Short mmCIF file of C-alpha atoms in Angstrom, two decimals:
data_model
loop_
_atom_site.label_atom_id
_atom_site.label_comp_id
_atom_site.label_asym_id
_atom_site.label_seq_id
_atom_site.Cartn_x
_atom_site.Cartn_y
_atom_site.Cartn_z
CA MET A 94 162.05 112.62 65.96
CA VAL A 95 162.45 110.49 62.87
CA THR A 96 161.89 113.05 60.14
CA GLY A 97 164.56 115.66 60.85
CA CYS A 98 168.33 115.60 60.72
CA VAL A 99 169.55 114.67 64.17
CA SER A 100 172.79 116.66 63.85
CA SER A 101 170.83 119.93 63.77
CA MET A 102 169.22 119.26 67.16
CA LEU A 103 172.04 118.17 69.47
CA ASP A 104 175.07 119.82 71.03
CA VAL A 105 177.90 117.32 70.58
CA GLU A 106 180.37 119.02 72.91
CA GLY A 107 177.91 119.38 75.78
CA LYS A 108 175.92 116.24 75.08
CA ALA A 109 176.10 114.89 78.66
CA THR A 110 175.10 118.19 80.26
CA GLN A 111 172.31 119.26 77.91
CA PRO A 112 169.27 120.36 79.90
CA ILE A 113 165.98 118.53 79.89
CA PRO A 114 164.02 119.93 76.91
CA SER A 115 161.61 122.70 77.82
CA ALA A 116 158.60 120.78 76.48
CA LEU A 117 159.38 117.87 78.77
CA LEU A 118 159.92 120.19 81.73
CA ALA A 119 156.50 121.67 81.04
CA GLU A 120 155.01 118.17 81.00
CA MET A 121 156.64 117.44 84.36
CA SER A 122 155.16 120.60 85.80
CA ARG A 123 151.73 119.75 84.44
CA LYS A 124 151.95 116.32 86.11
CA SER A 125 153.23 117.71 89.45
CA MET A 126 156.72 116.26 89.02
CA SER A 127 160.05 117.93 89.77
CA PRO A 128 163.13 117.35 87.56
CA SER A 129 164.95 115.80 90.54
CA ALA A 130 162.12 113.40 91.47
CA PRO A 131 162.86 109.65 91.21
CA ILE A 132 162.30 107.84 87.92
CA LEU A 133 161.61 104.27 86.85
CA VAL A 134 162.17 102.84 83.34
CA ARG A 135 160.18 100.08 81.64
CA ILE A 136 161.26 98.46 78.36
CA PHE A 137 159.05 96.32 76.12
CA LYS A 138 160.74 94.37 73.33
CA HIS A 139 157.74 93.32 71.26
CA GLU A 140 156.26 96.82 71.26
CA SER A 141 159.75 98.37 70.82
CA GLU A 142 159.01 101.02 73.43
CA LEU A 143 160.78 102.51 76.45
CA GLU A 144 158.73 104.24 79.13
CA ILE A 145 159.95 106.77 81.67
CA TRP A 146 157.87 106.97 84.83
CA LYS A 147 158.46 109.68 87.40
CA GLN A 148 157.34 110.16 90.98
CA ASP A 149 154.76 112.91 91.32
CA SER A 150 153.65 114.97 94.32
CA SER A 151 151.49 112.06 95.56
CA GLY A 152 154.61 109.90 95.99
CA LYS A 153 153.47 107.47 93.29
CA PHE A 154 154.97 106.97 89.86
CA ALA A 155 153.13 108.37 86.84
CA LEU A 156 153.98 107.93 83.18
CA LEU A 157 156.05 110.82 81.86
CA LYS A 158 156.82 109.75 78.28
CA ILE A 159 156.99 106.77 75.93
CA TYR A 160 159.96 106.60 73.53
CA PRO A 161 159.89 104.49 70.34
CA MET A 162 162.83 102.12 70.23
CA CYS A 163 164.86 102.18 67.03
CA ARG A 164 166.56 98.81 67.41
CA TRP A 165 166.95 95.82 69.71
CA SER A 166 168.48 92.49 68.78
CA GLY A 167 167.94 88.78 69.38
CA THR A 168 164.54 87.30 70.15
CA LEU A 169 162.04 87.41 72.98
CA GLY A 170 163.66 85.83 76.04
CA PRO A 171 166.47 86.52 78.52
CA LYS A 172 170.12 86.97 77.67
CA LYS A 173 172.15 83.94 78.77
CA ARG A 174 175.56 84.05 77.13
CA GLU A 175 178.10 86.38 75.62
CA GLY A 176 177.59 86.79 71.89
CA ASP A 177 173.99 85.55 71.68
CA ARG A 178 172.82 89.02 70.54
CA GLN A 179 170.06 88.86 73.15
CA ALA A 180 168.91 92.09 74.74
CA PRO A 181 168.38 91.37 78.48
CA GLU A 182 165.06 90.84 80.21
CA GLY A 183 164.71 91.25 83.94
CA PHE A 184 164.99 93.83 86.72
CA TYR A 185 168.05 96.05 86.96
CA HIS A 186 169.21 99.07 88.94
CA VAL A 187 171.20 101.93 87.41
CA SER A 188 173.33 104.25 89.55
CA ALA A 189 175.07 107.48 88.52
CA GLY A 190 178.33 105.65 87.88
CA MET A 191 176.60 103.57 85.21
CA LEU A 192 175.79 106.62 83.06
CA ASN A 193 178.32 106.86 80.23
CA PRO A 194 178.82 110.37 78.81
CA ASN A 195 181.53 109.10 76.43
CA SER A 196 179.62 106.29 74.77
CA GLU A 197 180.51 105.12 71.28
CA TYR A 198 176.79 105.50 70.62
CA PHE A 199 176.44 109.14 71.70
CA LEU A 200 175.25 108.62 75.32
CA SER A 201 174.32 105.48 77.23
CA PHE A 202 173.67 103.85 80.55
CA ASN A 203 174.66 100.34 81.58
CA LEU A 204 171.81 98.07 82.70
CA GLY A 205 174.08 96.15 85.07
CA TYR A 206 173.67 92.78 83.37
CA PRO A 207 174.28 90.21 84.71
CA ASN A 208 172.44 91.01 87.92
CA ARG A 209 173.01 88.83 90.99
CA LEU A 210 170.48 86.21 89.90
CA GLU A 211 171.81 86.03 86.34
CA ALA A 212 175.39 85.73 87.57
CA ALA A 213 174.40 82.87 89.90
CA LEU A 214 172.70 81.11 86.97
CA GLY A 215 175.96 81.32 85.01
CA TYR A 216 174.77 83.84 82.44
CA THR A 217 177.61 85.70 80.71
CA GLY A 218 178.04 89.01 78.93
CA ASP A 219 178.63 92.60 79.93
CA ALA A 220 178.23 96.21 78.81
CA LEU A 221 174.55 95.76 77.92
CA MET A 222 173.33 99.29 77.37
CA VAL A 223 170.53 101.65 76.56
CA HIS A 224 172.23 103.92 74.03
CA GLY A 225 171.85 106.11 70.96
CA ALA A 226 171.98 105.39 67.23
CA CYS A 227 169.98 102.52 65.71
CA SER A 228 172.37 99.59 66.07
CA SER A 229 172.19 96.67 68.51
CA SER A 230 174.09 93.52 69.32
CA GLY A 231 172.36 92.97 72.67
CA CYS A 232 171.51 96.56 73.61
CA TYR A 233 168.51 98.86 73.32
CA ALA A 234 169.06 101.68 70.79
CA LEU A 235 166.90 104.82 71.06
CA THR A 236 168.61 107.16 68.49
CA ASP A 237 170.98 109.93 69.55
CA GLU A 238 168.10 112.35 70.05
CA GLY A 239 166.07 109.90 72.10
CA VAL A 240 168.89 108.85 74.39
CA SER A 241 169.94 112.47 74.87
CA GLU A 242 166.56 113.24 76.42
CA ILE A 243 166.48 110.02 78.47
CA PHE A 244 170.04 110.64 79.72
CA ALA A 245 169.16 114.17 80.87
CA VAL A 246 166.08 112.98 82.77
CA ALA A 247 168.06 110.16 84.43
CA ARG A 248 170.98 112.46 85.30
CA GLU A 249 168.76 114.98 87.07
CA ALA A 250 166.88 112.25 88.97
CA LEU A 251 170.17 110.79 90.21
CA LYS A 252 171.26 114.22 91.39
CA GLY A 253 168.25 114.17 93.72
CA SER A 254 167.52 111.70 96.49
CA GLN A 255 167.50 108.66 94.19
CA THR A 256 170.75 106.68 94.35
CA ALA A 257 169.71 104.26 91.57
CA PHE A 258 166.70 103.89 89.32
CA GLN A 259 165.02 100.61 88.50
CA VAL A 260 164.81 99.32 84.92
CA GLN A 261 162.21 96.67 84.18
CA ALA A 262 162.85 94.95 80.84
CA PHE A 263 160.02 92.77 79.54
CA PRO A 264 159.45 90.71 76.38
CA PHE A 265 156.06 92.40 75.90
CA ARG A 266 153.35 94.11 77.91
CA MET A 267 152.30 91.42 80.37
CA THR A 268 148.63 91.28 79.44
CA PRO A 269 146.50 88.11 79.53
CA GLN A 270 146.37 88.16 75.73
CA ASN A 271 150.15 88.36 75.34
CA MET A 272 150.70 85.70 77.98
CA ALA A 273 148.21 83.40 76.23
CA ASP A 274 149.83 84.02 72.85
CA HIS A 275 153.20 82.93 74.28
CA ARG A 276 151.98 80.10 76.52
CA ASP A 277 154.04 77.48 74.64
CA ASP A 278 157.29 79.42 74.73
CA PRO A 279 160.07 77.77 76.80
CA ASN A 280 160.48 81.09 78.64
CA PHE A 281 156.87 81.15 79.84
CA ALA A 282 157.69 80.26 83.47
CA PHE A 283 160.38 82.97 83.56
CA TRP A 284 157.95 85.50 82.13
CA SER A 285 155.33 84.47 84.69
CA ASP A 286 157.83 85.38 87.42
CA LEU A 287 158.49 88.77 85.79
CA LYS A 288 154.74 89.36 85.67
CA HIS A 289 154.57 89.36 89.49
CA GLY A 290 156.80 92.44 89.53
CA TYR A 291 154.88 93.93 86.61
CA ASP A 292 151.58 93.50 88.45
CA ILE A 293 152.86 95.13 91.63
CA PHE A 294 153.89 98.21 89.70
CA GLU A 295 150.70 98.28 87.62
CA VAL A 296 148.53 98.22 90.74
CA LYS A 297 150.48 100.26 93.25
CA LYS A 298 152.53 102.54 90.98
CA ARG A 299 155.56 102.09 93.16
CA GLN A 300 158.85 100.32 92.60
CA PRO A 301 158.70 96.64 93.62
CA ARG A 302 161.47 95.42 95.88
CA VAL A 303 163.52 92.76 94.11
CA SER A 304 164.95 89.65 95.78
CA TYR A 305 166.44 86.46 94.34
CA CYS A 306 165.91 82.93 95.62
CA GLY A 307 164.99 79.54 94.25
CA GLY A 308 166.70 80.47 90.99
CA ARG A 309 164.11 83.15 90.23
CA TYR A 310 162.91 86.64 91.08
CA ALA A 311 160.90 87.23 94.25
CA PHE A 312 159.13 90.56 94.67
CA ASP A 313 158.23 92.44 97.84
CA GLY A 314 159.13 89.43 99.97
CA GLN A 315 159.51 89.86 103.72
CA PHE A 316 161.67 86.85 104.52
CA GLN A 317 162.23 85.26 107.88
CA GLY A 318 165.90 85.76 108.69
CA GLY A 319 166.31 88.64 106.27
CA GLU A 320 167.19 88.88 102.60
CA PRO A 321 168.06 85.52 100.95
CA PRO A 322 171.86 85.43 100.48
CA ASN A 323 171.95 82.69 97.82
CA PRO A 324 169.91 83.29 94.63
CA LEU A 325 169.86 79.57 93.89
CA ALA A 326 168.84 78.31 97.35
CA ALA A 327 165.20 77.69 98.20
CA CYS A 328 163.25 80.78 99.20
CA PRO A 329 162.95 81.16 103.00
CA PRO A 330 159.47 81.41 104.55
CA THR A 331 157.88 84.83 104.23
CA THR A 332 155.81 86.88 106.63
CA ASN A 333 153.97 88.79 103.89
CA GLU A 334 150.30 89.55 104.11
CA VAL A 335 148.30 89.24 100.92
CA VAL A 336 147.74 92.60 99.23
CA PRO A 337 144.11 92.42 98.03
CA LEU A 338 144.46 94.76 95.04
CA ILE A 339 147.44 92.82 93.67
CA ALA A 340 145.83 89.46 94.37
CA ASN A 341 142.67 90.65 92.60
CA LYS A 342 144.63 91.67 89.50
CA THR A 343 146.50 88.38 89.45
CA GLU A 344 143.25 86.43 89.68
CA ALA A 345 141.49 88.58 87.09
CA ASP A 346 144.37 88.10 84.67
CA ARG A 347 144.38 84.35 85.30
CA LEU A 348 140.68 84.10 84.51
CA ALA A 349 141.10 86.24 81.39
CA PHE A 350 144.02 84.04 80.30
CA GLU A 351 141.86 80.91 80.69
CA ARG A 352 138.97 82.49 78.77
CA ILE A 353 141.30 83.33 75.89
CA LEU A 354 142.45 79.72 75.73
CA GLU A 355 138.90 78.37 76.00
CA ASN A 356 137.60 80.74 73.32
CA GLY A 357 140.42 79.90 70.96
CA THR A 358 141.42 83.54 70.60
CA ALA A 359 145.08 83.05 71.52
CA LEU A 360 147.27 83.97 68.56
CA ALA A 361 150.33 82.22 67.25
CA ALA A 362 153.36 83.86 68.82
CA HIS A 363 155.53 85.80 66.40
CA GLY A 364 159.14 84.82 65.84
CA TYR A 365 161.92 87.32 65.24
CA VAL A 366 164.66 87.10 62.64
CA ASP A 367 166.94 89.29 64.75
CA GLY A 368 165.23 91.65 67.12
CA GLY A 369 162.85 94.42 66.26
CA MET A 370 162.24 98.08 65.52
CA HIS A 371 159.34 100.37 66.34
CA PRO A 372 156.96 100.67 63.35
CA THR A 373 157.66 104.41 62.97
CA PHE A 374 161.33 103.62 62.37
CA ARG A 375 160.53 100.60 60.24
CA ARG A 376 158.44 102.76 57.93
CA LEU A 377 161.32 105.24 57.70
CA LEU A 378 163.72 102.42 56.84
CA GLU A 379 161.40 101.26 54.07
CA GLN A 380 161.02 104.80 52.74
CA VAL A 381 164.59 106.12 52.76
CA GLY A 382 166.85 103.08 53.15
CA ALA A 383 169.45 102.23 55.76
CA GLU A 384 172.11 104.76 54.73
CA LYS A 385 169.85 107.81 54.88
CA MET A 386 168.14 106.56 58.03
CA ALA A 387 171.52 106.25 59.77
CA LYS A 388 172.07 109.98 59.21
CA ARG A 389 168.70 110.72 60.84
CA THR A 390 169.24 108.57 63.91
CA SER A 391 172.94 109.20 64.67
CA LEU A 392 175.20 112.24 64.60
CA THR A 393 178.02 110.04 63.33
CA SER A 394 175.82 108.05 60.95
CA VAL A 395 176.24 104.79 62.85
CA PRO A 396 174.95 102.11 60.44
CA ILE A 397 171.57 100.53 61.10
CA SER A 398 172.28 97.04 62.43
CA ARG A 399 171.07 94.23 60.17
CA PRO A 400 168.45 96.23 58.25
CA ASP A 401 167.58 93.22 56.09
CA ALA A 402 166.61 91.30 59.24
CA VAL A 403 164.29 94.12 60.27
CA LEU A 404 162.54 94.15 56.92
CA ALA A 405 162.35 90.34 56.86
CA ASP A 406 160.66 90.29 60.24
CA PRO A 407 157.33 88.43 59.97
CA HIS A 408 155.28 91.11 61.77
CA SER A 409 152.66 92.84 59.72
CA ARG A 410 151.54 96.36 60.50
CA GLN A 411 148.23 95.00 61.71
CA ASP A 412 150.14 93.40 64.60
CA TRP A 413 151.35 96.75 65.89
#
């Protein structure tokens, strides 16, 4: 993806209707997935990766493909205000009307930020996208080639029975090690809430149901009196039964987290100058420079956003 000239691979005129690539269709067939089967998207800032999961013949979601992310901006943590350059973190739902075939950055889909919880908390900003090119001021950029493939997969899923697909945007993979490394971050409580949804998906390979109450996310809640109407009001009592597999994972992760702290193997959390870039793209930036890289990631040579910040990032390759 990062070594060729992107303009030789894509049909500009028919960009929104390009078929799913044959290699990816073959992978779907191998994994017992149909092109119209539901999808789910997970985004990880620290790892600079976007995953597409797709429902297979068993009815569960299985990983279809991982895409390296060319650029995201801001730091680890949620977006709270217009202009903060933060890429959002949270749970979102994308319907067909949120796909943009006429994006300034080739193709895109709107995450739907702020969601109902974020709006209730007073967070501001709009038009937060997953799009092409390698430029971000609060979005997730996957190159024109990358977003073309993602757009095609999403389009076909939304033509099927799925009315909207869930996007889960995380600061990092929610492992005990990563949680321990970031235990002193002011966003730790927020990330602990996100981890409940992460764990449900990890264990059951199905989309968690998202509710909002008590100023936070609540997952798979069966509430007395129905769905909580006010995201900031206290959560109503629930009638849920404990799901042993999920409870076991939560407990195992808690014990692993405590062992990491006791053993002194928690690492100092990395800071970000202004967002990140997958190491494959970072190496390309170092090798060819921002101008030539822009021609490889965008049909219209959209400039790489803040390349100096990427190269000044404190991460070493050993961290990836």
